[in-house]
Structure formats: C-alpha cells, structure tokens
Amino acid sequence: MNRQAPTLEDVAREAGVSRATVSRVVNGVRNVDPAIQDLVRLAIERTGYAPNRAARSLVTRRTGTVALVVSGAGNGSGDTSEEEQNAFAARVFADPFFGRVVGGVVGFLRPRSMHPVLMFAESSEARQEVVRYLRQGNADGALVVSTHPDDPLPALLAEARLPAVLFARPVRPVALSHVDLAHWDGGRIAAERLLARRCRKVATVSGPWAVAASQERLAGFRDTMARGGHPYVPVAEGGFTLDSGVAAMTALLAEHPDVEGVFAANDLMAQGVCQVLRERGRRVPEDVAVVGFDDSSVAATCRPPLTSVRQPVEDMAAAMARLLDEHVRGLRTDPVAVLFEPELVVRESA
C-alpha cells in the first residue's frame, strides 16, 4: 500500500504549531521566532515533508532558479549559425575560469534549494531570449558573465529593470550590481615578484586590449616596473587562450631573445609562454621567470607549476549570487559593487 506524502498538517502536528506557522517558515517569512523555526525544520526532517514547488512559488513569487548567462557580443543584426553556437559553447567549457564560476554559484545556491539554469547569449536573438525568459518569470534573476567588452546584454537587462548581477565591471556604466577584482593591484603584485627576482629584461603578454581587466592588469604591471627602474616593457597582446599565449611569446622572443621575466595576464597564456620557452631550450625559472594570473587549475598542472596572481573566482561568484538573492528579496534596491583583492601564490615558475 502506497504511503501518502507528508502534508503541512503532518508537520504542524509533529511540531506542535499551527499550519499557518509551518507555511510561514516554509515560505521564508521572516517574522517567525527563531526557536519556532527550528522546531518546524526539525519536524520537516522527521516527517520527510517536501514543499510543493509550484504552490510555494505562488506565495513567494520566486521560482527557486537563477539564470547563469554566459554572454558575448556576437553579431549585432541576427542569429548565429549552429556551428558558431557550438564553437562559443566549446570555448566556454574549455576555459577553467568558467568552471570556477559555476562552482562558486552552485556553492551558494545549493544550500538554499536554488538551482542555476545555464544560458548562452552569443547573438542578438539569444540575448532577447534571455530577456524574455526572465520577463516571463522562469527564473528569479540573472548572473551574467560577459566574454566581450561590447556585450549589450547588461544594458538590455538594466533597461528592462530585471534583477541581474554582473561578473566584472562593465565597460559602459549600467545600473546593475557587479563583483570584480582589483586588477591594477594584481599587475602590481606580478611586477613586484619579477623585480624581487632581479629580472632585468622583462616582457608581458596582455589580455585583449579592449577588455577593461586587461588594461588594468597591464597598467598596474607597467607602472610598478617603471617605479622599479624599468620604464620600457615590451607587450604582446593575447586572447586569454593557450594558443594566443604561444603566439605572443613566439613574437616576443623574436624581438627580445634575452628576456628574463614574463608576466602573462592569465594562466592559460602563461602555460603557452612556458611551452614556447621549453621548446627554445630556455629553463623556467632559471633562465626566464614566468608569472601567471588567476591561480586556476592550470597553474598547478603547468610545467613547471606556475607562480600566479590569485583571483578568488569561487568567492567572487558566490558573492555575485548572494547579491542577486538580496536584490530579488528586496534587501537591496540600489546597485552595489563588491571588489576583491588579489594575492600572489608562489610556485616553481618564479
């Protein structure tokens, strides 16, 4: 004989409170005595009660889901081909940075019985789909990771007055909260490490020049090197990928074969730098010291393991999810910025 699922009445009977009190606790109403909340939660555990998600959303006006949107500039006039969509997704999943973002977001959401819905917005049509999805109430809000400085999605979300939080400060100001890193200080930390190793000939592989974080990391590095007596630092632009790091280091060595220290603006490019140096018979760090950025999983598996400026991506992503939750619950109404500090993680490369 099938046992019926526990009801609110069963929980109320177990806890010795009214059905209305159980309902308020289940739906997150805040004016319930903490001791009574504990009684109800224990009763829920003992009875095995599971709230009806659809009924709960009618009361709380929340879905329990959050859109985790990876967005790019795409083409401005129409949709992308299936091949382009697949290529965009492949680039995202190949980057360890995104896995760290997901880990931080899920770490915050899961204990609160909330879940992320992954969406890609690499084209104008995909961006409109994200806006429609949120307007229709399919998710409580959006966590947006932009891959391009010209991404129009943040402005679309702000204009539609939809709850959203951005990972990284947008190039163009929009009325949305964001989390970010003190990137200038990260560049400074990398320069200080190479100066401490007494590297005389130093070069850097920057990220894409159009990206604000790339500009700030480069500025922090060059300013600090100048203060340390190195007014000229050769720069090659990369694209935050392994292949772009290889290409940039190959170009730098062609013009500056006597380089003794290299700062790469992320770990994937630093891995490419180390690969080129190894192929050219240059030892790391004995001949050339290399500093990366992010302290991703790549840093520990690189040959040799990378000294890297740590970006606490998981903590930043969790803060992004917390901000969104506070906006959705009405605890915050104005946009805020949360800035994290970088730190150096020393390994064998520098």
Tab-separated table of C-alpha atoms in Angstrom:
chain	number	residue	atom	x	y	z
A	1	MET	CA	0.000	0.000	0.000
A	2	ASN	CA	1.452	3.381	-1.031
A	3	ARG	CA	2.043	5.823	1.810
A	4	GLN	CA	0.755	9.332	1.143
A	5	ALA	CA	3.288	12.132	1.026
A	6	PRO	CA	3.561	14.150	4.269
A	7	THR	CA	1.496	17.342	4.349
A	8	LEU	CA	1.724	20.706	6.093
A	9	GLU	CA	-0.771	19.381	8.637
A	10	ASP	CA	1.562	16.461	9.436
A	11	VAL	CA	4.434	18.859	10.030
A	12	ALA	CA	2.260	21.137	12.171
A	13	ARG	CA	1.134	18.181	14.286
A	14	GLU	CA	4.736	16.975	14.718
A	15	ALA	CA	5.997	20.449	15.686
A	16	GLY	CA	3.007	21.336	17.882
A	17	VAL	CA	2.270	24.552	15.967
A	18	SER	CA	-0.405	25.770	13.593
A	19	ARG	CA	-0.500	25.005	9.888
A	20	ALA	CA	-0.162	28.753	9.192
A	21	THR	CA	3.094	28.882	11.175
A	22	VAL	CA	4.534	25.977	9.199
A	23	SER	CA	3.520	27.730	5.975
A	24	ARG	CA	5.303	30.919	7.022
A	25	VAL	CA	8.517	29.020	7.813
A	26	VAL	CA	8.404	27.027	4.576
A	27	ASN	CA	7.855	30.188	2.533
A	28	GLY	CA	10.648	32.122	4.208
A	29	VAL	CA	8.521	34.705	6.010
A	30	ARG	CA	10.922	36.464	8.368
A	31	ASN	CA	8.644	37.372	11.317
A	32	VAL	CA	8.713	33.895	12.895
A	33	ASP	CA	10.521	33.325	16.181
A	34	PRO	CA	13.871	31.556	15.515
A	35	ALA	CA	13.106	28.866	18.134
A	36	ILE	CA	9.822	28.059	16.387
A	37	GLN	CA	11.600	27.995	13.020
A	38	ASP	CA	13.980	25.374	14.428
A	39	LEU	CA	11.046	23.300	15.711
A	40	VAL	CA	9.375	23.388	12.308
A	41	ARG	CA	12.581	22.483	10.461
A	42	LEU	CA	13.156	19.508	12.752
A	43	ALA	CA	9.572	18.405	12.158
A	44	ILE	CA	10.090	18.706	8.402
A	45	GLU	CA	13.141	16.439	8.667
A	46	ARG	CA	11.325	13.881	10.802
A	47	THR	CA	8.235	13.736	8.590
A	48	GLY	CA	10.112	13.926	5.278
A	49	TYR	CA	7.875	16.758	4.084
A	50	ALA	CA	8.831	18.297	0.724
A	51	PRO	CA	7.204	21.656	-0.174
A	52	ASN	CA	5.243	21.755	-3.412
A	53	ARG	CA	7.458	23.967	-5.521
A	54	ALA	CA	4.694	25.262	-7.783
A	55	ALA	CA	2.424	26.158	-4.861
A	56	ARG	CA	5.314	27.758	-2.988
A	57	SER	CA	6.206	29.945	-5.966
A	58	LEU	CA	2.632	31.310	-5.994
A	59	VAL	CA	3.163	32.533	-2.429
A	60	THR	CA	6.773	33.708	-2.615
A	61	ARG	CA	6.725	34.814	-6.278
A	62	ARG	CA	10.057	33.016	-6.647
A	63	THR	CA	10.961	30.112	-8.883
A	64	GLY	CA	13.996	28.836	-6.997
A	65	THR	CA	16.047	29.039	-10.204
A	66	VAL	CA	18.615	31.561	-11.404
A	67	ALA	CA	19.795	32.076	-14.973
A	68	LEU	CA	23.582	31.770	-15.235
A	69	VAL	CA	24.232	33.569	-18.509
A	70	VAL	CA	27.472	33.445	-20.460
A	71	SER	CA	27.229	36.318	-22.880
A	72	GLY	CA	29.254	37.725	-25.769
A	73	ALA	CA	28.936	40.498	-28.316
A	74	GLY	CA	28.025	38.118	-31.149
A	75	ASN	CA	26.726	39.678	-34.347
A	76	GLY	CA	24.539	42.705	-33.967
A	77	SER	CA	21.989	42.032	-36.692
A	78	GLY	CA	20.794	38.482	-36.420
A	79	ASP	CA	21.267	34.978	-35.098
A	80	THR	CA	24.416	32.892	-35.205
A	81	SER	CA	24.769	29.605	-37.036
A	82	GLU	CA	24.651	26.314	-35.166
A	83	GLU	CA	28.371	25.906	-35.842
A	84	GLU	CA	29.104	29.310	-34.274
A	85	GLN	CA	26.907	28.491	-31.287
A	86	ASN	CA	28.738	25.211	-30.723
A	87	ALA	CA	32.109	26.943	-31.060
A	88	PHE	CA	31.097	29.554	-28.478
A	89	ALA	CA	29.989	26.857	-26.010
A	90	ALA	CA	33.177	24.866	-26.628
A	91	ARG	CA	35.352	27.908	-25.826
A	92	VAL	CA	33.427	28.492	-22.610
A	93	PHE	CA	33.715	24.910	-21.370
A	94	ALA	CA	37.409	24.733	-22.304
A	95	ASP	CA	38.240	27.657	-20.013
A	96	PRO	CA	38.845	26.606	-16.371
A	97	PHE	CA	37.709	30.078	-15.300
A	98	PHE	CA	34.079	29.245	-16.140
A	99	GLY	CA	34.168	26.016	-14.122
A	100	ARG	CA	35.279	28.028	-11.103
A	101	VAL	CA	32.401	30.479	-11.617
A	102	VAL	CA	29.910	27.603	-11.721
A	103	GLY	CA	31.424	26.098	-8.581
A	104	GLY	CA	31.061	29.347	-6.654
A	105	VAL	CA	27.498	29.943	-7.832
A	106	VAL	CA	26.344	26.400	-7.053
A	107	GLY	CA	28.088	26.525	-3.666
A	108	PHE	CA	25.891	29.465	-2.695
A	109	LEU	CA	22.644	28.318	-4.315
A	110	ARG	CA	22.510	24.638	-3.356
A	111	PRO	CA	22.172	25.055	0.455
A	112	ARG	CA	19.264	27.425	-0.262
A	113	SER	CA	17.480	24.897	-2.503
A	114	MET	CA	18.099	27.123	-5.505
A	115	HIS	CA	19.394	25.972	-8.877
A	116	PRO	CA	21.182	27.571	-11.842
A	117	VAL	CA	19.911	27.351	-15.415
A	118	LEU	CA	22.773	27.732	-17.900
A	119	MET	CA	22.050	30.041	-20.847
A	120	PHE	CA	24.291	31.247	-23.675
A	121	ALA	CA	23.764	34.704	-25.163
A	122	GLU	CA	26.214	34.910	-28.048
A	123	SER	CA	23.860	36.594	-30.529
A	124	SER	CA	21.162	39.264	-30.646
A	125	GLU	CA	18.426	36.621	-30.800
A	126	ALA	CA	19.905	34.716	-27.841
A	127	ARG	CA	20.074	37.918	-25.802
A	128	GLN	CA	16.412	38.635	-26.477
A	129	GLU	CA	15.605	35.077	-25.432
A	130	VAL	CA	17.313	35.681	-22.068
A	131	VAL	CA	15.281	38.861	-21.546
A	132	ARG	CA	12.024	37.068	-22.469
A	133	TYR	CA	12.876	34.148	-20.197
A	134	LEU	CA	13.301	36.480	-17.228
A	135	ARG	CA	10.284	38.636	-18.053
A	136	GLN	CA	8.083	35.535	-18.165
A	137	GLY	CA	9.167	34.685	-14.620
A	138	ASN	CA	11.014	31.493	-15.490
A	139	ALA	CA	13.940	32.499	-13.245
A	140	ASP	CA	14.304	34.897	-10.338
A	141	GLY	CA	17.134	36.809	-11.984
A	142	ALA	CA	20.365	36.527	-13.956
A	143	LEU	CA	24.035	36.121	-13.131
A	144	VAL	CA	25.898	37.408	-16.174
A	145	VAL	CA	29.451	36.550	-17.219
A	146	SER	CA	30.351	38.623	-20.269
A	147	THR	CA	33.092	37.473	-22.630
A	148	HIS	CA	33.270	40.666	-24.691
A	149	PRO	CA	33.556	44.357	-23.704
A	150	ASP	CA	30.882	45.373	-26.226
A	151	ASP	CA	28.304	42.959	-24.816
A	152	PRO	CA	24.890	44.709	-24.998
A	153	LEU	CA	23.111	42.297	-22.620
A	154	PRO	CA	23.800	44.211	-19.355
A	155	ALA	CA	22.189	47.342	-20.787
A	156	LEU	CA	19.179	45.319	-22.014
A	157	LEU	CA	18.652	43.833	-18.552
A	158	ALA	CA	19.029	47.209	-16.848
A	159	GLU	CA	16.573	48.880	-19.250
A	160	ALA	CA	14.056	46.095	-18.630
A	161	ARG	CA	14.537	46.513	-14.854
A	162	LEU	CA	15.234	42.806	-14.452
A	163	PRO	CA	17.243	41.547	-11.447
A	164	ALA	CA	20.792	40.841	-12.594
A	165	VAL	CA	24.357	40.915	-11.260
A	166	LEU	CA	27.490	41.040	-13.394
A	167	PHE	CA	30.833	39.328	-13.004
A	168	ALA	CA	33.268	42.230	-13.639
A	169	ARG	CA	32.634	45.928	-14.002
A	170	PRO	CA	31.027	46.689	-17.375
A	171	VAL	CA	32.863	48.969	-19.790
A	172	ARG	CA	29.786	51.158	-20.169
A	173	PRO	CA	28.079	52.117	-16.887
A	174	VAL	CA	24.768	50.348	-16.268
A	175	ALA	CA	22.528	50.358	-13.210
A	176	LEU	CA	23.375	46.791	-12.156
A	177	SER	CA	25.419	45.408	-9.276
A	178	HIS	CA	28.721	43.736	-10.049
A	179	VAL	CA	31.650	41.938	-8.433
A	180	ASP	CA	35.200	42.473	-9.612
A	181	LEU	CA	38.885	42.187	-8.741
A	182	ALA	CA	41.384	44.968	-8.076
A	183	HIS	CA	43.146	44.158	-11.353
A	184	TRP	CA	45.655	47.030	-11.172
A	185	ASP	CA	46.906	45.628	-7.875
A	186	GLY	CA	47.194	42.200	-9.488
A	187	GLY	CA	49.526	43.626	-12.135
A	188	ARG	CA	51.498	45.365	-9.400
A	189	ILE	CA	51.928	42.112	-7.470
A	190	ALA	CA	53.224	40.333	-10.586
A	191	ALA	CA	55.750	43.123	-11.238
A	192	GLU	CA	56.950	43.071	-7.636
A	193	ARG	CA	57.646	39.346	-7.908
A	194	LEU	CA	59.784	39.741	-11.037
A	195	LEU	CA	61.577	42.748	-9.544
A	196	ALA	CA	62.330	40.711	-6.419
A	197	ARG	CA	63.907	38.042	-8.635
A	198	ARG	CA	66.103	40.774	-10.174
A	199	CYS	CA	64.872	40.163	-13.706
A	200	ARG	CA	66.471	42.872	-15.860
A	201	LYS	CA	64.758	42.231	-19.217
A	202	VAL	CA	61.027	41.870	-18.671
A	203	ALA	CA	58.100	41.433	-21.089
A	204	THR	CA	54.386	40.852	-20.717
A	205	VAL	CA	51.603	39.034	-22.557
A	206	SER	CA	48.455	41.079	-22.018
A	207	GLY	CA	44.853	40.055	-22.416
A	208	PRO	CA	42.743	41.596	-25.208
A	209	TRP	CA	43.337	45.348	-25.123
A	210	ALA	CA	39.617	46.096	-25.429
A	211	VAL	CA	38.912	44.317	-22.108
A	212	ALA	CA	38.986	46.613	-19.083
A	213	ALA	CA	40.571	43.968	-16.832
A	214	SER	CA	43.406	43.515	-19.355
A	215	GLN	CA	44.079	47.238	-19.411
A	216	GLU	CA	44.145	47.473	-15.630
A	217	ARG	CA	46.453	44.462	-15.170
A	218	LEU	CA	48.804	45.865	-17.796
A	219	ALA	CA	48.757	49.350	-16.245
A	220	GLY	CA	49.498	48.006	-12.768
A	221	PHE	CA	52.368	45.924	-14.117
A	222	ARG	CA	53.950	48.681	-16.226
A	223	ASP	CA	53.567	51.374	-13.563
A	224	THR	CA	55.258	49.194	-10.961
A	225	MET	CA	58.036	48.153	-13.336
A	226	ALA	CA	58.649	51.844	-14.133
A	227	ARG	CA	58.931	52.657	-10.446
A	228	GLY	CA	61.418	49.792	-10.191
A	229	GLY	CA	63.636	51.282	-12.884
A	230	HIS	CA	62.220	49.563	-15.972
A	231	PRO	CA	60.417	52.284	-17.987
A	232	TYR	CA	60.081	50.123	-21.121
A	233	VAL	CA	58.285	46.777	-21.031
A	234	PRO	CA	57.592	45.044	-24.374
A	235	VAL	CA	53.965	43.912	-24.699
A	236	ALA	CA	52.312	41.313	-26.932
A	237	GLU	CA	48.518	41.038	-26.947
A	238	GLY	CA	46.941	37.672	-26.239
A	239	GLY	CA	43.381	36.394	-26.128
A	240	PHE	CA	43.286	34.560	-22.772
A	241	THR	CA	43.849	31.231	-24.590
A	242	LEU	CA	46.743	28.778	-24.677
A	243	ASP	CA	47.319	29.279	-28.393
A	244	SER	CA	47.379	33.060	-28.041
A	245	GLY	CA	49.999	32.718	-25.310
A	246	VAL	CA	52.128	30.608	-27.629
A	247	ALA	CA	51.806	33.126	-30.455
A	248	ALA	CA	52.517	36.119	-28.207
A	249	MET	CA	55.615	34.559	-26.631
A	250	THR	CA	56.933	33.499	-30.032
A	251	ALA	CA	56.628	37.106	-31.212
A	252	LEU	CA	58.283	38.481	-28.060
A	253	LEU	CA	61.244	36.130	-28.329
A	254	ALA	CA	61.768	37.066	-31.963
A	255	GLU	CA	62.333	40.697	-30.929
A	256	HIS	CA	63.626	40.226	-27.383
A	257	PRO	CA	65.559	36.940	-27.200
A	258	ASP	CA	67.310	37.995	-23.980
A	259	VAL	CA	64.096	38.306	-21.922
A	260	GLU	CA	64.489	37.184	-18.298
A	261	GLY	CA	60.995	37.585	-16.899
A	262	VAL	CA	57.457	37.350	-18.322
A	263	PHE	CA	54.076	38.246	-16.865
A	264	ALA	CA	51.118	36.656	-18.649
A	265	ALA	CA	47.675	38.071	-17.880
A	266	ASN	CA	46.116	34.659	-17.308
A	267	ASP	CA	47.318	31.129	-16.575
A	268	LEU	CA	46.370	29.627	-19.947
A	269	MET	CA	48.590	32.173	-21.720
A	270	ALA	CA	51.323	31.625	-19.126
A	271	GLN	CA	51.173	27.913	-19.933
A	272	GLY	CA	51.697	28.815	-23.586
A	273	VAL	CA	54.646	31.021	-22.600
A	274	CYS	CA	56.267	28.149	-20.707
A	275	GLN	CA	55.682	25.806	-23.646
A	276	VAL	CA	57.496	28.123	-26.070
A	277	LEU	CA	60.379	28.692	-23.654
A	278	ARG	CA	60.771	24.951	-23.145
A	279	GLU	CA	60.820	24.361	-26.915
A	280	ARG	CA	63.515	27.042	-27.272
A	281	GLY	CA	65.696	25.453	-24.620
A	282	ARG	CA	65.066	28.215	-22.050
A	283	ARG	CA	64.721	26.945	-18.498
A	284	VAL	CA	61.901	28.206	-16.249
A	285	PRO	CA	62.669	29.829	-13.845
A	286	GLU	CA	66.479	29.587	-14.117
A	287	ASP	CA	66.647	31.446	-17.455
A	288	VAL	CA	63.210	33.072	-17.568
A	289	ALA	CA	60.833	33.601	-14.648
A	290	VAL	CA	57.120	33.394	-15.500
A	291	VAL	CA	54.169	34.753	-13.523
A	292	GLY	CA	50.573	33.965	-14.478
A	293	PHE	CA	47.216	35.307	-13.340
A	294	ASP	CA	44.068	33.672	-11.890
A	295	ASP	CA	45.634	30.756	-9.966
A	296	SER	CA	43.416	28.362	-11.901
A	297	SER	CA	43.777	24.575	-12.121
A	298	VAL	CA	46.213	25.192	-14.982
A	299	ALA	CA	48.696	26.762	-12.550
A	300	ALA	CA	49.215	23.532	-10.621
A	301	THR	CA	49.469	21.272	-13.703
A	302	CYS	CA	51.721	23.529	-15.807
A	303	ARG	CA	55.357	22.529	-16.377
A	304	PRO	CA	56.741	23.879	-14.112
A	305	PRO	CA	53.885	24.761	-11.734
A	306	LEU	CA	53.027	28.439	-12.127
A	307	THR	CA	53.541	31.262	-9.712
A	308	SER	CA	50.258	33.089	-10.223
A	309	VAL	CA	48.289	36.087	-9.006
A	310	ARG	CA	45.227	34.554	-7.418
A	311	GLN	CA	41.787	35.761	-8.406
A	312	PRO	CA	39.324	34.250	-5.891
A	313	VAL	CA	36.805	33.352	-8.604
A	314	GLU	CA	34.736	30.973	-6.478
A	315	ASP	CA	34.310	33.591	-3.734
A	316	MET	CA	33.507	36.258	-6.318
A	317	ALA	CA	30.879	34.059	-7.972
A	318	ALA	CA	29.297	33.250	-4.596
A	319	ALA	CA	29.187	36.982	-3.803
A	320	MET	CA	27.524	37.587	-7.163
A	321	ALA	CA	24.824	35.005	-6.324
A	322	ARG	CA	24.368	36.485	-2.847
A	323	LEU	CA	23.903	39.981	-4.282
A	324	LEU	CA	21.278	38.712	-6.704
A	325	ASP	CA	19.432	36.934	-3.905
A	326	GLU	CA	19.410	40.162	-1.877
A	327	HIS	CA	18.072	42.145	-4.843
A	328	VAL	CA	15.349	39.582	-5.528
A	329	ARG	CA	14.298	39.550	-1.867
A	330	GLY	CA	14.172	43.329	-1.770
A	331	LEU	CA	17.019	43.653	0.734
A	332	ARG	CA	18.916	45.791	-1.788
A	333	THR	CA	17.399	48.250	-4.208
A	334	ASP	CA	20.395	50.234	-5.472
A	335	PRO	CA	23.326	48.811	-7.486
A	336	VAL	CA	26.449	47.992	-5.494
A	337	ALA	CA	29.991	46.939	-6.361
A	338	VAL	CA	31.997	44.335	-4.430
A	339	LEU	CA	35.754	44.451	-5.049
A	340	PHE	CA	38.072	41.560	-4.178
A	341	GLU	CA	41.823	41.752	-3.547
A	342	PRO	CA	44.362	39.610	-5.442
A	343	GLU	CA	47.263	37.786	-3.820
A	344	LEU	CA	50.384	36.015	-5.046
A	345	VAL	CA	50.612	32.228	-4.939
A	346	VAL	CA	54.274	31.221	-5.274
A	347	ARG	CA	55.187	28.008	-7.075
A	348	GLU	CA	58.186	26.990	-9.165
A	349	SER	CA	57.974	29.239	-12.256
A	350	ALA	CA	59.031	32.454	-10.491
